mmCIF file with all atom_site columns, C-alpha atoms in Angstrom:
data_model
loop_
_atom_site.group_PDB
_atom_site.id
_atom_site.type_symbol
_atom_site.label_atom_id
_atom_site.label_alt_id
_atom_site.label_comp_id
_atom_site.label_asym_id
_atom_site.label_entity_id
_atom_site.label_seq_id
_atom_site.pdbx_PDB_ins_code
_atom_site.Cartn_x
_atom_site.Cartn_y
_atom_site.Cartn_z
_atom_site.occupancy
_atom_site.B_iso_or_equiv
_atom_site.pdbx_formal_charge
_atom_site.auth_seq_id
_atom_site.auth_comp_id
_atom_site.auth_asym_id
_atom_site.auth_atom_id
_atom_site.pdbx_PDB_model_num
ATOM 1   C CA . MET A 1 1   ? 0.005  -0.004  -0.017 1.00 65.00 ? 1   MET A CA 1
ATOM 2   C CA . ASP A 1 2   ? 1.310  3.468   -0.897 1.00 85.00 ? 2   ASP A CA 1
ATOM 3   C CA . LEU A 1 3   ? 1.267  6.101   1.780  1.00 92.00 ? 3   LEU A CA 1
ATOM 4   C CA . PRO A 1 4   ? -1.373 8.796   1.011  1.00 92.00 ? 4   PRO A CA 1
ATOM 5   C CA . GLU A 1 5   ? -0.517 12.395  0.250  1.00 94.00 ? 5   GLU A CA 1
ATOM 6   C CA . LEU A 1 6   ? -1.180 14.805  3.129  1.00 94.00 ? 6   LEU A CA 1
ATOM 7   C CA . ALA A 1 7   ? -0.676 18.517  3.652  1.00 92.00 ? 7   ALA A CA 1
ATOM 8   C CA . LEU A 1 8   ? 0.673  19.053  7.169  1.00 94.00 ? 8   LEU A CA 1
ATOM 9   C CA . ASP A 1 9   ? 1.369  22.202  9.119  1.00 89.00 ? 9   ASP A CA 1
ATOM 10  C CA . LEU A 1 10  ? 4.641  21.283  10.816 1.00 90.00 ? 10  LEU A CA 1
ATOM 11  C CA . PRO A 1 11  ? 6.951  23.364  13.028 1.00 88.00 ? 11  PRO A CA 1
ATOM 12  C CA . THR A 1 12  ? 10.591 23.859  12.183 1.00 91.00 ? 12  THR A CA 1
ATOM 13  C CA . PRO A 1 13  ? 12.366 21.191  14.243 1.00 92.00 ? 13  PRO A CA 1
ATOM 14  C CA . PRO A 1 14  ? 15.294 21.980  16.490 1.00 93.00 ? 14  PRO A CA 1
ATOM 15  C CA . LYS A 1 15  ? 18.724 21.251  15.201 1.00 91.00 ? 15  LYS A CA 1
ATOM 16  C CA . GLY A 1 16  ? 19.494 17.606  14.500 1.00 95.00 ? 16  GLY A CA 1
ATOM 17  C CA . LYS A 1 17  ? 22.586 15.694  15.533 1.00 97.00 ? 17  LYS A CA 1
ATOM 18  C CA . ASP A 1 18  ? 25.029 13.168  14.087 1.00 98.00 ? 18  ASP A CA 1
ATOM 19  C CA . PHE A 1 19  ? 26.404 10.379  16.269 1.00 98.00 ? 19  PHE A CA 1
ATOM 20  C CA . PRO A 1 20  ? 29.857 8.887   15.435 1.00 97.00 ? 20  PRO A CA 1
ATOM 21  C CA . VAL A 1 21  ? 28.387 5.368   15.764 1.00 97.00 ? 21  VAL A CA 1
ATOM 22  C CA . ARG A 1 22  ? 24.904 4.571   14.521 1.00 98.00 ? 22  ARG A CA 1
ATOM 23  C CA . VAL A 1 23  ? 24.280 0.962   15.531 1.00 96.00 ? 23  VAL A CA 1
ATOM 24  C CA . TRP A 1 24  ? 23.615 0.661   19.253 1.00 97.00 ? 24  TRP A CA 1
ATOM 25  C CA . LEU A 1 25  ? 22.489 -2.287  21.409 1.00 97.00 ? 25  LEU A CA 1
ATOM 26  C CA . HIS A 1 26  ? 18.827 -2.570  22.385 1.00 96.00 ? 26  HIS A CA 1
ATOM 27  C CA . ARG A 1 27  ? 17.510 -3.025  25.929 1.00 97.00 ? 27  ARG A CA 1
ATOM 28  C CA . VAL A 1 28  ? 20.545 -2.889  28.190 1.00 98.00 ? 28  VAL A CA 1
ATOM 29  C CA . ASP A 1 29  ? 18.681 -3.219  31.478 1.00 98.00 ? 29  ASP A CA 1
ATOM 30  C CA . SER A 1 30  ? 21.153 -4.999  33.738 1.00 98.00 ? 30  SER A CA 1
ATOM 31  C CA . VAL A 1 31  ? 24.771 -4.554  34.812 1.00 98.00 ? 31  VAL A CA 1
ATOM 32  C CA . GLU A 1 32  ? 25.612 -7.951  33.295 1.00 98.00 ? 32  GLU A CA 1
ATOM 33  C CA . ARG A 1 33  ? 24.261 -6.907  29.927 1.00 98.00 ? 33  ARG A CA 1
ATOM 34  C CA . ALA A 1 34  ? 25.977 -3.488  30.206 1.00 98.00 ? 34  ALA A CA 1
ATOM 35  C CA . ARG A 1 35  ? 29.312 -5.253  30.639 1.00 96.00 ? 35  ARG A CA 1
ATOM 36  C CA . PHE A 1 36  ? 28.561 -7.411  27.636 1.00 97.00 ? 36  PHE A CA 1
ATOM 37  C CA . ALA A 1 37  ? 27.692 -4.312  25.608 1.00 97.00 ? 37  ALA A CA 1
ATOM 38  C CA . GLU A 1 38  ? 30.670 -2.173  26.513 1.00 95.00 ? 38  GLU A CA 1
ATOM 39  C CA . GLU A 1 39  ? 33.105 -4.464  24.716 1.00 92.00 ? 39  GLU A CA 1
ATOM 40  C CA . ARG A 1 40  ? 31.022 -4.516  21.533 1.00 96.00 ? 40  ARG A CA 1
ATOM 41  C CA . TYR A 1 41  ? 28.973 -1.294  21.259 1.00 97.00 ? 41  TYR A CA 1
ATOM 42  C CA . GLN A 1 42  ? 29.553 2.366   22.018 1.00 98.00 ? 42  GLN A CA 1
ATOM 43  C CA . GLY A 1 43  ? 25.850 3.125   22.165 1.00 98.00 ? 43  GLY A CA 1
ATOM 44  C CA . ILE A 1 44  ? 23.277 1.404   24.456 1.00 98.00 ? 44  ILE A CA 1
ATOM 45  C CA . GLU A 1 45  ? 19.539 1.818   24.974 1.00 98.00 ? 45  GLU A CA 1
ATOM 46  C CA . ILE A 1 46  ? 18.270 1.687   28.548 1.00 98.00 ? 46  ILE A CA 1
ATOM 47  C CA . ASP A 1 47  ? 14.610 1.505   29.754 1.00 98.00 ? 47  ASP A CA 1
ATOM 48  C CA . VAL A 1 48  ? 13.809 3.536   32.875 1.00 98.00 ? 48  VAL A CA 1
ATOM 49  C CA . VAL A 1 49  ? 10.850 4.247   35.119 1.00 98.00 ? 49  VAL A CA 1
ATOM 50  C CA . PHE A 1 50  ? 11.172 7.322   37.371 1.00 98.00 ? 50  PHE A CA 1
ATOM 51  C CA . ASP A 1 51  ? 10.355 6.819   41.035 1.00 98.00 ? 51  ASP A CA 1
ATOM 52  C CA . SER A 1 52  ? 9.296  10.241  42.390 1.00 97.00 ? 52  SER A CA 1
ATOM 53  C CA . ASN A 1 53  ? 9.476  9.085   46.009 1.00 96.00 ? 53  ASN A CA 1
ATOM 54  C CA . ALA A 1 54  ? 13.036 7.811   45.670 1.00 97.00 ? 54  ALA A CA 1
ATOM 55  C CA . ARG A 1 55  ? 13.918 10.579  43.191 1.00 97.00 ? 55  ARG A CA 1
ATOM 56  C CA . ALA A 1 56  ? 15.665 7.962   41.060 1.00 98.00 ? 56  ALA A CA 1
ATOM 57  C CA . PHE A 1 57  ? 15.436 6.195   37.734 1.00 98.00 ? 57  PHE A CA 1
ATOM 58  C CA . ASP A 1 58  ? 14.713 2.511   38.102 1.00 98.00 ? 58  ASP A CA 1
ATOM 59  C CA . VAL A 1 59  ? 16.091 0.473   35.229 1.00 98.00 ? 59  VAL A CA 1
ATOM 60  C CA . ARG A 1 60  ? 13.375 -1.791  33.837 1.00 98.00 ? 60  ARG A CA 1
ATOM 61  C CA . HIS A 1 61  ? 11.077 -2.348  30.885 1.00 97.00 ? 61  HIS A CA 1
ATOM 62  C CA . PRO A 1 62  ? 7.491  -2.751  32.259 1.00 97.00 ? 62  PRO A CA 1
ATOM 63  C CA . PRO A 1 63  ? 5.971  -5.203  32.914 1.00 96.00 ? 63  PRO A CA 1
ATOM 64  C CA . VAL A 1 64  ? 9.327  -6.704  33.852 1.00 96.00 ? 64  VAL A CA 1
ATOM 65  C CA . PRO A 1 65  ? 9.640  -6.274  37.618 1.00 96.00 ? 65  PRO A CA 1
ATOM 66  C CA . SER A 1 66  ? 12.274 -4.086  39.293 1.00 97.00 ? 66  SER A CA 1
ATOM 67  C CA . ILE A 1 67  ? 15.585 -5.565  40.456 1.00 97.00 ? 67  ILE A CA 1
ATOM 68  C CA . GLY A 1 68  ? 16.450 -2.383  42.362 1.00 97.00 ? 68  GLY A CA 1
ATOM 69  C CA . LEU A 1 69  ? 18.972 -1.153  39.758 1.00 98.00 ? 69  LEU A CA 1
ATOM 70  C CA . SER A 1 70  ? 19.242 2.590   39.298 1.00 98.00 ? 70  SER A CA 1
ATOM 71  C CA . LEU A 1 71  ? 20.303 4.264   36.127 1.00 98.00 ? 71  LEU A CA 1
ATOM 72  C CA . GLU A 1 72  ? 23.184 5.918   37.962 1.00 98.00 ? 72  GLU A CA 1
ATOM 73  C CA . THR A 1 73  ? 24.445 2.536   39.178 1.00 98.00 ? 73  THR A CA 1
ATOM 74  C CA . LEU A 1 74  ? 24.173 1.025   35.707 1.00 98.00 ? 74  LEU A CA 1
ATOM 75  C CA . ILE A 1 75  ? 26.198 3.826   34.109 1.00 98.00 ? 75  ILE A CA 1
ATOM 76  C CA . ALA A 1 76  ? 28.759 3.728   36.924 1.00 98.00 ? 76  ALA A CA 1
ATOM 77  C CA . SER A 1 77  ? 29.316 0.006   36.286 1.00 98.00 ? 77  SER A CA 1
ATOM 78  C CA . LEU A 1 78  ? 30.884 0.741   32.915 1.00 98.00 ? 78  LEU A CA 1
ATOM 79  C CA . LYS A 1 79  ? 34.677 1.011   32.817 1.00 97.00 ? 79  LYS A CA 1
ATOM 80  C CA . ASP A 1 80  ? 34.563 4.385   31.088 1.00 97.00 ? 80  ASP A CA 1
ATOM 81  C CA . PRO A 1 81  ? 31.073 5.943   30.961 1.00 98.00 ? 81  PRO A CA 1
ATOM 82  C CA . GLY A 1 82  ? 32.302 8.949   29.045 1.00 97.00 ? 82  GLY A CA 1
ATOM 83  C CA . GLN A 1 83  ? 33.158 6.812   26.026 1.00 97.00 ? 83  GLN A CA 1
ATOM 84  C CA . HIS A 1 84  ? 29.594 5.556   25.566 1.00 98.00 ? 84  HIS A CA 1
ATOM 85  C CA . PHE A 1 85  ? 26.302 6.953   24.185 1.00 98.00 ? 85  PHE A CA 1
ATOM 86  C CA . TYR A 1 86  ? 22.975 6.464   25.969 1.00 98.00 ? 86  TYR A CA 1
ATOM 87  C CA . TRP A 1 87  ? 19.426 6.211   24.613 1.00 98.00 ? 87  TRP A CA 1
ATOM 88  C CA . ILE A 1 88  ? 17.146 6.648   27.664 1.00 98.00 ? 88  ILE A CA 1
ATOM 89  C CA . ASP A 1 89  ? 13.691 5.187   27.013 1.00 98.00 ? 89  ASP A CA 1
ATOM 90  C CA . PHE A 1 90  ? 11.606 7.054   29.669 1.00 98.00 ? 90  PHE A CA 1
ATOM 91  C CA . LYS A 1 91  ? 8.556  4.862   30.279 1.00 98.00 ? 91  LYS A CA 1
ATOM 92  C CA . ASN A 1 92  ? 6.507  7.004   32.647 1.00 98.00 ? 92  ASN A CA 1
ATOM 93  C CA . LEU A 1 93  ? 7.091  10.659  31.866 1.00 98.00 ? 93  LEU A CA 1
ATOM 94  C CA . THR A 1 94  ? 4.205  12.852  33.077 1.00 98.00 ? 94  THR A CA 1
ATOM 95  C CA . PRO A 1 95  ? 3.509  16.559  33.625 1.00 97.00 ? 95  PRO A CA 1
ATOM 96  C CA . GLU A 1 96  ? 3.868  15.873  37.355 1.00 98.00 ? 96  GLU A CA 1
ATOM 97  C CA . ASN A 1 97  ? 7.284  14.191  37.314 1.00 98.00 ? 97  ASN A CA 1
ATOM 98  C CA . LYS A 1 98  ? 9.022  15.940  34.359 1.00 98.00 ? 98  LYS A CA 1
ATOM 99  C CA . ARG A 1 99  ? 10.778 18.647  36.366 1.00 98.00 ? 99  ARG A CA 1
ATOM 100 C CA . GLN A 1 100 ? 12.055 16.347  39.091 1.00 98.00 ? 100 GLN A CA 1
ATOM 101 C CA . ALA A 1 101 ? 13.084 13.750  36.529 1.00 98.00 ? 101 ALA A CA 1
ATOM 102 C CA . ALA A 1 102 ? 14.884 16.270  34.344 1.00 98.00 ? 102 ALA A CA 1
ATOM 103 C CA . SER A 1 103 ? 16.750 17.609  37.377 1.00 98.00 ? 103 SER A CA 1
ATOM 104 C CA . GLU A 1 104 ? 17.840 14.101  38.370 1.00 98.00 ? 104 GLU A CA 1
ATOM 105 C CA . LEU A 1 105 ? 18.971 13.135  34.857 1.00 98.00 ? 105 LEU A CA 1
ATOM 106 C CA . SER A 1 106 ? 20.887 16.394  34.591 1.00 98.00 ? 106 SER A CA 1
ATOM 107 C CA . ARG A 1 107 ? 22.676 15.579  37.827 1.00 98.00 ? 107 ARG A CA 1
ATOM 108 C CA . ILE A 1 108 ? 23.624 12.056  36.575 1.00 98.00 ? 108 ILE A CA 1
ATOM 109 C CA . ALA A 1 109 ? 24.734 13.457  33.174 1.00 98.00 ? 109 ALA A CA 1
ATOM 110 C CA . GLN A 1 110 ? 26.894 16.081  34.895 1.00 98.00 ? 110 GLN A CA 1
ATOM 111 C CA . ARG A 1 111 ? 28.487 13.501  37.147 1.00 98.00 ? 111 ARG A CA 1
ATOM 112 C CA . PHE A 1 112 ? 29.667 11.450  34.145 1.00 98.00 ? 112 PHE A CA 1
ATOM 113 C CA . SER A 1 113 ? 29.990 14.447  31.705 1.00 98.00 ? 113 SER A CA 1
ATOM 114 C CA . ILE A 1 114 ? 27.644 12.673  29.222 1.00 98.00 ? 114 ILE A CA 1
ATOM 115 C CA . ILE A 1 115 ? 24.800 15.145  28.563 1.00 98.00 ? 115 ILE A CA 1
ATOM 116 C CA . ALA A 1 116 ? 25.929 15.496  24.929 1.00 98.00 ? 116 ALA A CA 1
ATOM 117 C CA . ARG A 1 117 ? 26.003 11.680  24.638 1.00 98.00 ? 117 ARG A CA 1
ATOM 118 C CA . MET A 1 118 ? 22.358 11.143  25.672 1.00 98.00 ? 118 MET A CA 1
ATOM 119 C CA . ILE A 1 119 ? 19.009 10.739  23.977 1.00 98.00 ? 119 ILE A CA 1
ATOM 120 C CA . VAL A 1 120 ? 15.886 11.095  26.094 1.00 98.00 ? 120 VAL A CA 1
ATOM 121 C CA . GLU A 1 121 ? 12.854 9.447   24.502 1.00 98.00 ? 121 GLU A CA 1
ATOM 122 C CA . SER A 1 122 ? 9.179  9.369   25.455 1.00 98.00 ? 122 SER A CA 1
ATOM 123 C CA . PRO A 1 123 ? 5.766  8.949   23.900 1.00 98.00 ? 123 PRO A CA 1
ATOM 124 C CA . GLN A 1 124 ? 4.829  12.125  25.819 1.00 97.00 ? 124 GLN A CA 1
ATOM 125 C CA . ALA A 1 125 ? 6.605  14.458  23.394 1.00 97.00 ? 125 ALA A CA 1
ATOM 126 C CA . GLU A 1 126 ? 5.344  17.744  24.821 1.00 96.00 ? 126 GLU A CA 1
ATOM 127 C CA . HIS A 1 127 ? 6.581  16.856  28.269 1.00 97.00 ? 127 HIS A CA 1
ATOM 128 C CA . LEU A 1 128 ? 10.198 16.454  27.038 1.00 98.00 ? 128 LEU A CA 1
ATOM 129 C CA . ASP A 1 129 ? 10.442 20.240  27.081 1.00 96.00 ? 129 ASP A CA 1
ATOM 130 C CA . GLU A 1 130 ? 12.122 20.218  30.473 1.00 97.00 ? 130 GLU A CA 1
ATOM 131 C CA . PHE A 1 131 ? 14.846 17.997  29.093 1.00 98.00 ? 131 PHE A CA 1
ATOM 132 C CA . SER A 1 132 ? 15.280 20.051  25.927 1.00 97.00 ? 132 SER A CA 1
ATOM 133 C CA . ARG A 1 133 ? 15.767 23.222  28.032 1.00 97.00 ? 133 ARG A CA 1
ATOM 134 C CA . ARG A 1 134 ? 18.495 21.472  29.951 1.00 97.00 ? 134 ARG A CA 1
ATOM 135 C CA . GLY A 1 135 ? 20.419 20.654  26.757 1.00 97.00 ? 135 GLY A CA 1
ATOM 136 C CA . PHE A 1 136 ? 19.332 17.061  26.186 1.00 98.00 ? 136 PHE A CA 1
ATOM 137 C CA . TYR A 1 137 ? 18.640 15.656  22.734 1.00 98.00 ? 137 TYR A CA 1
ATOM 138 C CA . THR A 1 138 ? 15.026 14.401  22.727 1.00 98.00 ? 138 THR A CA 1
ATOM 139 C CA . SER A 1 139 ? 12.878 12.124  20.686 1.00 98.00 ? 139 SER A CA 1
ATOM 140 C CA . TYR A 1 140 ? 9.115  11.428  20.340 1.00 98.00 ? 140 TYR A CA 1
ATOM 141 C CA . PHE A 1 141 ? 8.464  7.668   20.588 1.00 98.00 ? 141 PHE A CA 1
ATOM 142 C CA . LEU A 1 142 ? 5.646  6.874   18.177 1.00 98.00 ? 142 LEU A CA 1
ATOM 143 C CA . PRO A 1 143 ? 2.816  4.464   19.081 1.00 94.00 ? 143 PRO A CA 1
ATOM 144 C CA . VAL A 1 144 ? 3.623  0.904   18.023 1.00 91.00 ? 144 VAL A CA 1
ATOM 145 C CA . ILE A 1 145 ? 1.601  0.221   14.882 1.00 92.00 ? 145 ILE A CA 1
ATOM 146 C CA . ASN A 1 146 ? 1.991  -1.256  11.391 1.00 93.00 ? 146 ASN A CA 1
ATOM 147 C CA . PRO A 1 147 ? 1.018  1.681   9.187  1.00 93.00 ? 147 PRO A CA 1
ATOM 148 C CA . TYR A 1 148 ? 0.423  -0.680  6.253  1.00 91.00 ? 148 TYR A CA 1
ATOM 149 C CA . ALA A 1 149 ? -2.243 -2.509  8.169  1.00 93.00 ? 149 ALA A CA 1
ATOM 150 C CA . LEU A 1 150 ? -4.371 0.599   8.733  1.00 93.00 ? 150 LEU A CA 1
ATOM 151 C CA . PRO A 1 151 ? -7.208 1.762   6.466  1.00 94.00 ? 151 PRO A CA 1
ATOM 152 C CA . GLN A 1 152 ? -6.324 4.993   4.630  1.00 94.00 ? 152 GLN A CA 1
ATOM 153 C CA . ASP A 1 153 ? -8.590 7.169   6.759  1.00 95.00 ? 153 ASP A CA 1
ATOM 154 C CA . ARG A 1 154 ? -7.269 5.868   10.031 1.00 96.00 ? 154 ARG A CA 1
ATOM 155 C CA . LEU A 1 155 ? -3.641 6.268   8.704  1.00 96.00 ? 155 LEU A CA 1
ATOM 156 C CA . LYS A 1 156 ? -4.312 9.918   7.848  1.00 96.00 ? 156 LYS A CA 1
ATOM 157 C CA . ASP A 1 157 ? -5.746 10.565  11.297 1.00 97.00 ? 157 ASP A CA 1
ATOM 158 C CA . TYR A 1 158 ? -2.734 8.902   12.855 1.00 97.00 ? 158 TYR A CA 1
ATOM 159 C CA . VAL A 1 159 ? -0.285 11.046  10.886 1.00 97.00 ? 159 VAL A CA 1
ATOM 160 C CA . ARG A 1 160 ? -2.209 14.257  11.688 1.00 97.00 ? 160 ARG A CA 1
ATOM 161 C CA . GLY A 1 161 ? -2.143 13.261  15.368 1.00 96.00 ? 161 GLY A CA 1
ATOM 162 C CA . ILE A 1 162 ? 1.667  12.939  15.257 1.00 97.00 ? 162 ILE A CA 1
ATOM 163 C CA . ALA A 1 163 ? 1.866  16.360  13.556 1.00 97.00 ? 163 ALA A CA 1
ATOM 164 C CA . ARG A 1 164 ? -0.270 17.940  16.269 1.00 96.00 ? 164 ARG A CA 1
ATOM 165 C CA . ARG A 1 165 ? 1.924  16.485  18.981 1.00 96.00 ? 165 ARG A CA 1
ATOM 166 C CA . LEU A 1 166 ? 5.087  17.675  17.291 1.00 96.00 ? 166 LEU A CA 1
ATOM 167 C CA . ALA A 1 167 ? 3.635  21.153  17.018 1.00 95.00 ? 167 ALA A CA 1
ATOM 168 C CA . ARG A 1 168 ? 3.353  21.225  20.879 1.00 95.00 ? 168 ARG A CA 1
ATOM 169 C CA . SER A 1 169 ? 6.868  19.887  21.451 1.00 96.00 ? 169 SER A CA 1
ATOM 170 C CA . GLN A 1 170 ? 10.545 20.758  20.986 1.00 94.00 ? 170 GLN A CA 1
ATOM 171 C CA . VAL A 1 171 ? 11.895 17.340  20.118 1.00 97.00 ? 171 VAL A CA 1
ATOM 172 C CA . ASN A 1 172 ? 14.889 16.811  17.849 1.00 97.00 ? 172 ASN A CA 1
ATOM 173 C CA . ALA A 1 173 ? 13.892 13.361  16.581 1.00 98.00 ? 173 ALA A CA 1
ATOM 174 C CA . VAL A 1 174 ? 11.090 10.868  15.990 1.00 98.00 ? 174 VAL A CA 1
ATOM 175 C CA . SER A 1 175 ? 11.675 7.239   17.047 1.00 98.00 ? 175 SER A CA 1
ATOM 176 C CA . SER A 1 176 ? 9.925  4.097   16.099 1.00 97.00 ? 176 SER A CA 1
ATOM 177 C CA . ASP A 1 177 ? 10.017 0.449   15.068 1.00 94.00 ? 177 ASP A CA 1
ATOM 178 C CA . HIS A 1 178 ? 11.522 0.237   11.550 1.00 95.00 ? 178 HIS A CA 1
ATOM 179 C CA . LEU A 1 179 ? 8.052  -0.390  10.117 1.00 94.00 ? 179 LEU A CA 1
ATOM 180 C CA . GLN A 1 180 ? 7.351  3.297   10.356 1.00 97.00 ? 180 GLN A CA 1
ATOM 181 C CA . TYR A 1 181 ? 10.585 4.465   8.710  1.00 97.00 ? 181 TYR A CA 1
ATOM 182 C CA . GLU A 1 182 ? 8.907  5.216   5.413  1.00 96.00 ? 182 GLU A CA 1
ATOM 183 C CA . LEU A 1 183 ? 6.079  7.036   7.124  1.00 97.00 ? 183 LEU A CA 1
ATOM 184 C CA . ILE A 1 184 ? 8.397  9.270   9.157  1.00 98.00 ? 184 ILE A CA 1
ATOM 185 C CA . SER A 1 185 ? 10.603 9.852   6.156  1.00 97.00 ? 185 SER A CA 1
ATOM 186 C CA . LYS A 1 186 ? 7.619  10.965  4.007  1.00 97.00 ? 186 LYS A CA 1
ATOM 187 C CA . TYR A 1 187 ? 5.614  13.075  6.431  1.00 97.00 ? 187 TYR A CA 1
ATOM 188 C CA . PHE A 1 188 ? 8.238  14.431  8.844  1.00 97.00 ? 188 PHE A CA 1
ATOM 189 C CA . PRO A 1 189 ? 11.348 15.017  6.728  1.00 95.00 ? 189 PRO A CA 1
ATOM 190 C CA . GLY A 1 190 ? 12.824 17.740  8.971  1.00 95.00 ? 190 GLY A CA 1
ATOM 191 C CA . TYR A 1 191 ? 13.297 15.494  12.009 1.00 97.00 ? 191 TYR A CA 1
ATOM 192 C CA . ASP A 1 192 ? 16.108 13.078  12.825 1.00 98.00 ? 192 ASP A CA 1
ATOM 193 C CA . ILE A 1 193 ? 14.986 9.420   12.774 1.00 98.00 ? 193 ILE A CA 1
ATOM 194 C CA . LEU A 1 194 ? 15.784 6.857   15.497 1.00 98.00 ? 194 LEU A CA 1
ATOM 195 C CA . LEU A 1 195 ? 14.825 3.260   14.830 1.00 98.00 ? 195 LEU A CA 1
ATOM 196 C CA . TRP A 1 196 ? 14.890 -0.316  16.142 1.00 95.00 ? 196 TRP A CA 1
ATOM 197 C CA . TYR A 1 197 ? 14.487 -3.561  14.215 1.00 88.00 ? 197 TYR A CA 1
ATOM 198 C CA . PRO A 1 198 ? 13.539 -6.512  16.444 1.00 80.00 ? 198 PRO A CA 1
ATOM 199 C CA . THR A 1 199 ? 14.317 -9.696  14.578 1.00 72.00 ? 199 THR A CA 1
ATOM 200 C CA . ARG A 1 200 ? 16.327 -12.893 14.944 1.00 70.00 ? 200 ARG A CA 1
ATOM 201 C CA . ASN A 1 201 ? 16.622 -13.252 11.125 1.00 77.00 ? 201 ASN A CA 1
ATOM 202 C CA . PHE A 1 202 ? 20.098 -11.882 10.651 1.00 77.00 ? 202 PHE A CA 1
ATOM 203 C CA . ILE A 1 203 ? 19.881 -12.028 6.846  1.00 82.00 ? 203 ILE A CA 1
ATOM 204 C CA . ALA A 1 204 ? 16.721 -9.922  6.848  1.00 78.00 ? 204 ALA A CA 1
ATOM 205 C CA . TYR A 1 205 ? 18.280 -7.595  9.414  1.00 80.00 ? 205 TYR A CA 1
ATOM 206 C CA . ALA A 1 206 ? 21.379 -7.121  7.245  1.00 85.00 ? 206 ALA A CA 1
ATOM 207 C CA . VAL A 1 207 ? 19.270 -6.191  4.214  1.00 89.00 ? 207 VAL A CA 1
ATOM 208 C CA . ARG A 1 208 ? 17.067 -3.767  6.159  1.00 89.00 ? 208 ARG A CA 1
ATOM 209 C CA . GLU A 1 209 ? 20.030 -2.311  8.039  1.00 91.00 ? 209 GLU A CA 1
ATOM 210 C CA . ARG A 1 210 ? 21.767 -1.431  4.779  1.00 93.00 ? 210 ARG A CA 1
ATOM 211 C CA . LYS A 1 211 ? 18.694 0.476   3.568  1.00 94.00 ? 211 LYS A CA 1
ATOM 212 C CA . LEU A 1 212 ? 18.050 2.307   6.767  1.00 96.00 ? 212 LEU A CA 1
ATOM 213 C CA . LEU A 1 213 ? 21.668 3.375   7.383  1.00 96.00 ? 213 LEU A CA 1
ATOM 214 C CA . GLY A 1 214 ? 21.789 4.538   3.727  1.00 97.00 ? 214 GLY A CA 1
ATOM 215 C CA . ASP A 1 215 ? 19.622 7.401   4.851  1.00 97.00 ? 215 ASP A CA 1
ATOM 216 C CA . PRO A 1 216 ? 21.646 10.058  6.719  1.00 97.00 ? 216 PRO A CA 1
ATOM 217 C CA . ARG A 1 217 ? 18.523 11.121  8.574  1.00 97.00 ? 217 ARG A CA 1
ATOM 218 C CA . VAL A 1 218 ? 18.563 7.793   10.437 1.00 98.00 ? 218 VAL A CA 1
ATOM 219 C CA . LYS A 1 219 ? 20.862 8.756   13.265 1.00 98.00 ? 219 LYS A CA 1
ATOM 220 C CA . VAL A 1 220 ? 20.696 5.547   15.398 1.00 98.00 ? 220 VAL A CA 1
ATOM 221 C CA . LEU A 1 221 ? 19.520 2.003   14.748 1.00 97.00 ? 221 LEU A CA 1
ATOM 222 C CA . LEU A 1 222 ? 19.073 -0.304  17.695 1.00 96.00 ? 222 LEU A CA 1
ATOM 223 C CA . ARG A 1 223 ? 20.227 -3.895  17.205 1.00 92.00 ? 223 ARG A CA 1
ATOM 224 C CA . GLN A 1 224 ? 18.568 -6.826  19.005 1.00 90.00 ? 224 GLN A CA 1
ATOM 225 C CA . GLU A 1 225 ? 21.158 -9.231  20.332 1.00 89.00 ? 225 GLU A CA 1
ATOM 226 C CA . LYS A 1 226 ? 20.591 -11.626 23.225 1.00 90.00 ? 226 LYS A CA 1
ATOM 227 C CA . SER A 1 227 ? 23.227 -11.907 25.953 1.00 94.00 ? 227 SER A CA 1
ATOM 228 C CA . PRO A 1 228 ? 23.587 -12.802 29.606 1.00 93.00 ? 228 PRO A CA 1
ATOM 229 C CA . GLY A 1 229 ? 21.568 -10.277 31.661 1.00 95.00 ? 229 GLY A CA 1
ATOM 230 C CA . TYR A 1 230 ? 18.958 -9.682  28.982 1.00 95.00 ? 230 TYR A CA 1
ATOM 231 C CA . ARG A 1 231 ? 15.617 -9.024  30.608 1.00 93.00 ? 231 ARG A CA 1
#
């Protein structure tokens, strides 16, 4: 199915960014997996839930239960945190916790001198403003859908909804499963693109990776690779 033509009123995005490495490891949510990653990847994606009572980021991908691992502890477990890049998938960003969370992430970033090496991602694009103001590179996590499985009318409504959310935000990038790459590329050409491709078919991955990384707008592609500590 071809993507329909649409006229969208889009804001001018903030400045984009190039990373020196573009293939990062997906779901690094334990110290064991971080140690596996640091010998093979410069960039890692970490899932976090902010605990307002503890004023800390708990490393986990809901509904996976907590193991009591903080983001700060995970980063500190690396031999040289300043040599890595971090995609922080913020699972529970809200208007109520955004200021406290941004303050805590700024403190962690300053401790390790990594603010320029971090991506902060959330489906709540407009609430990433606190992070943007503090100098973080931010990304709008799109809903998980297959655009080619939607009727044309619903697809148009979906795209317009993304455009409205972008108009209320200051994000640098749009992030999604690779199935939405063509959609992002067509309708939101001014934004950086961050993607992941979950598959165990390495031949299919290699073919898709070649295409995605052939587009300079694709700044990071997360690779799925199992290891000890994967959860």
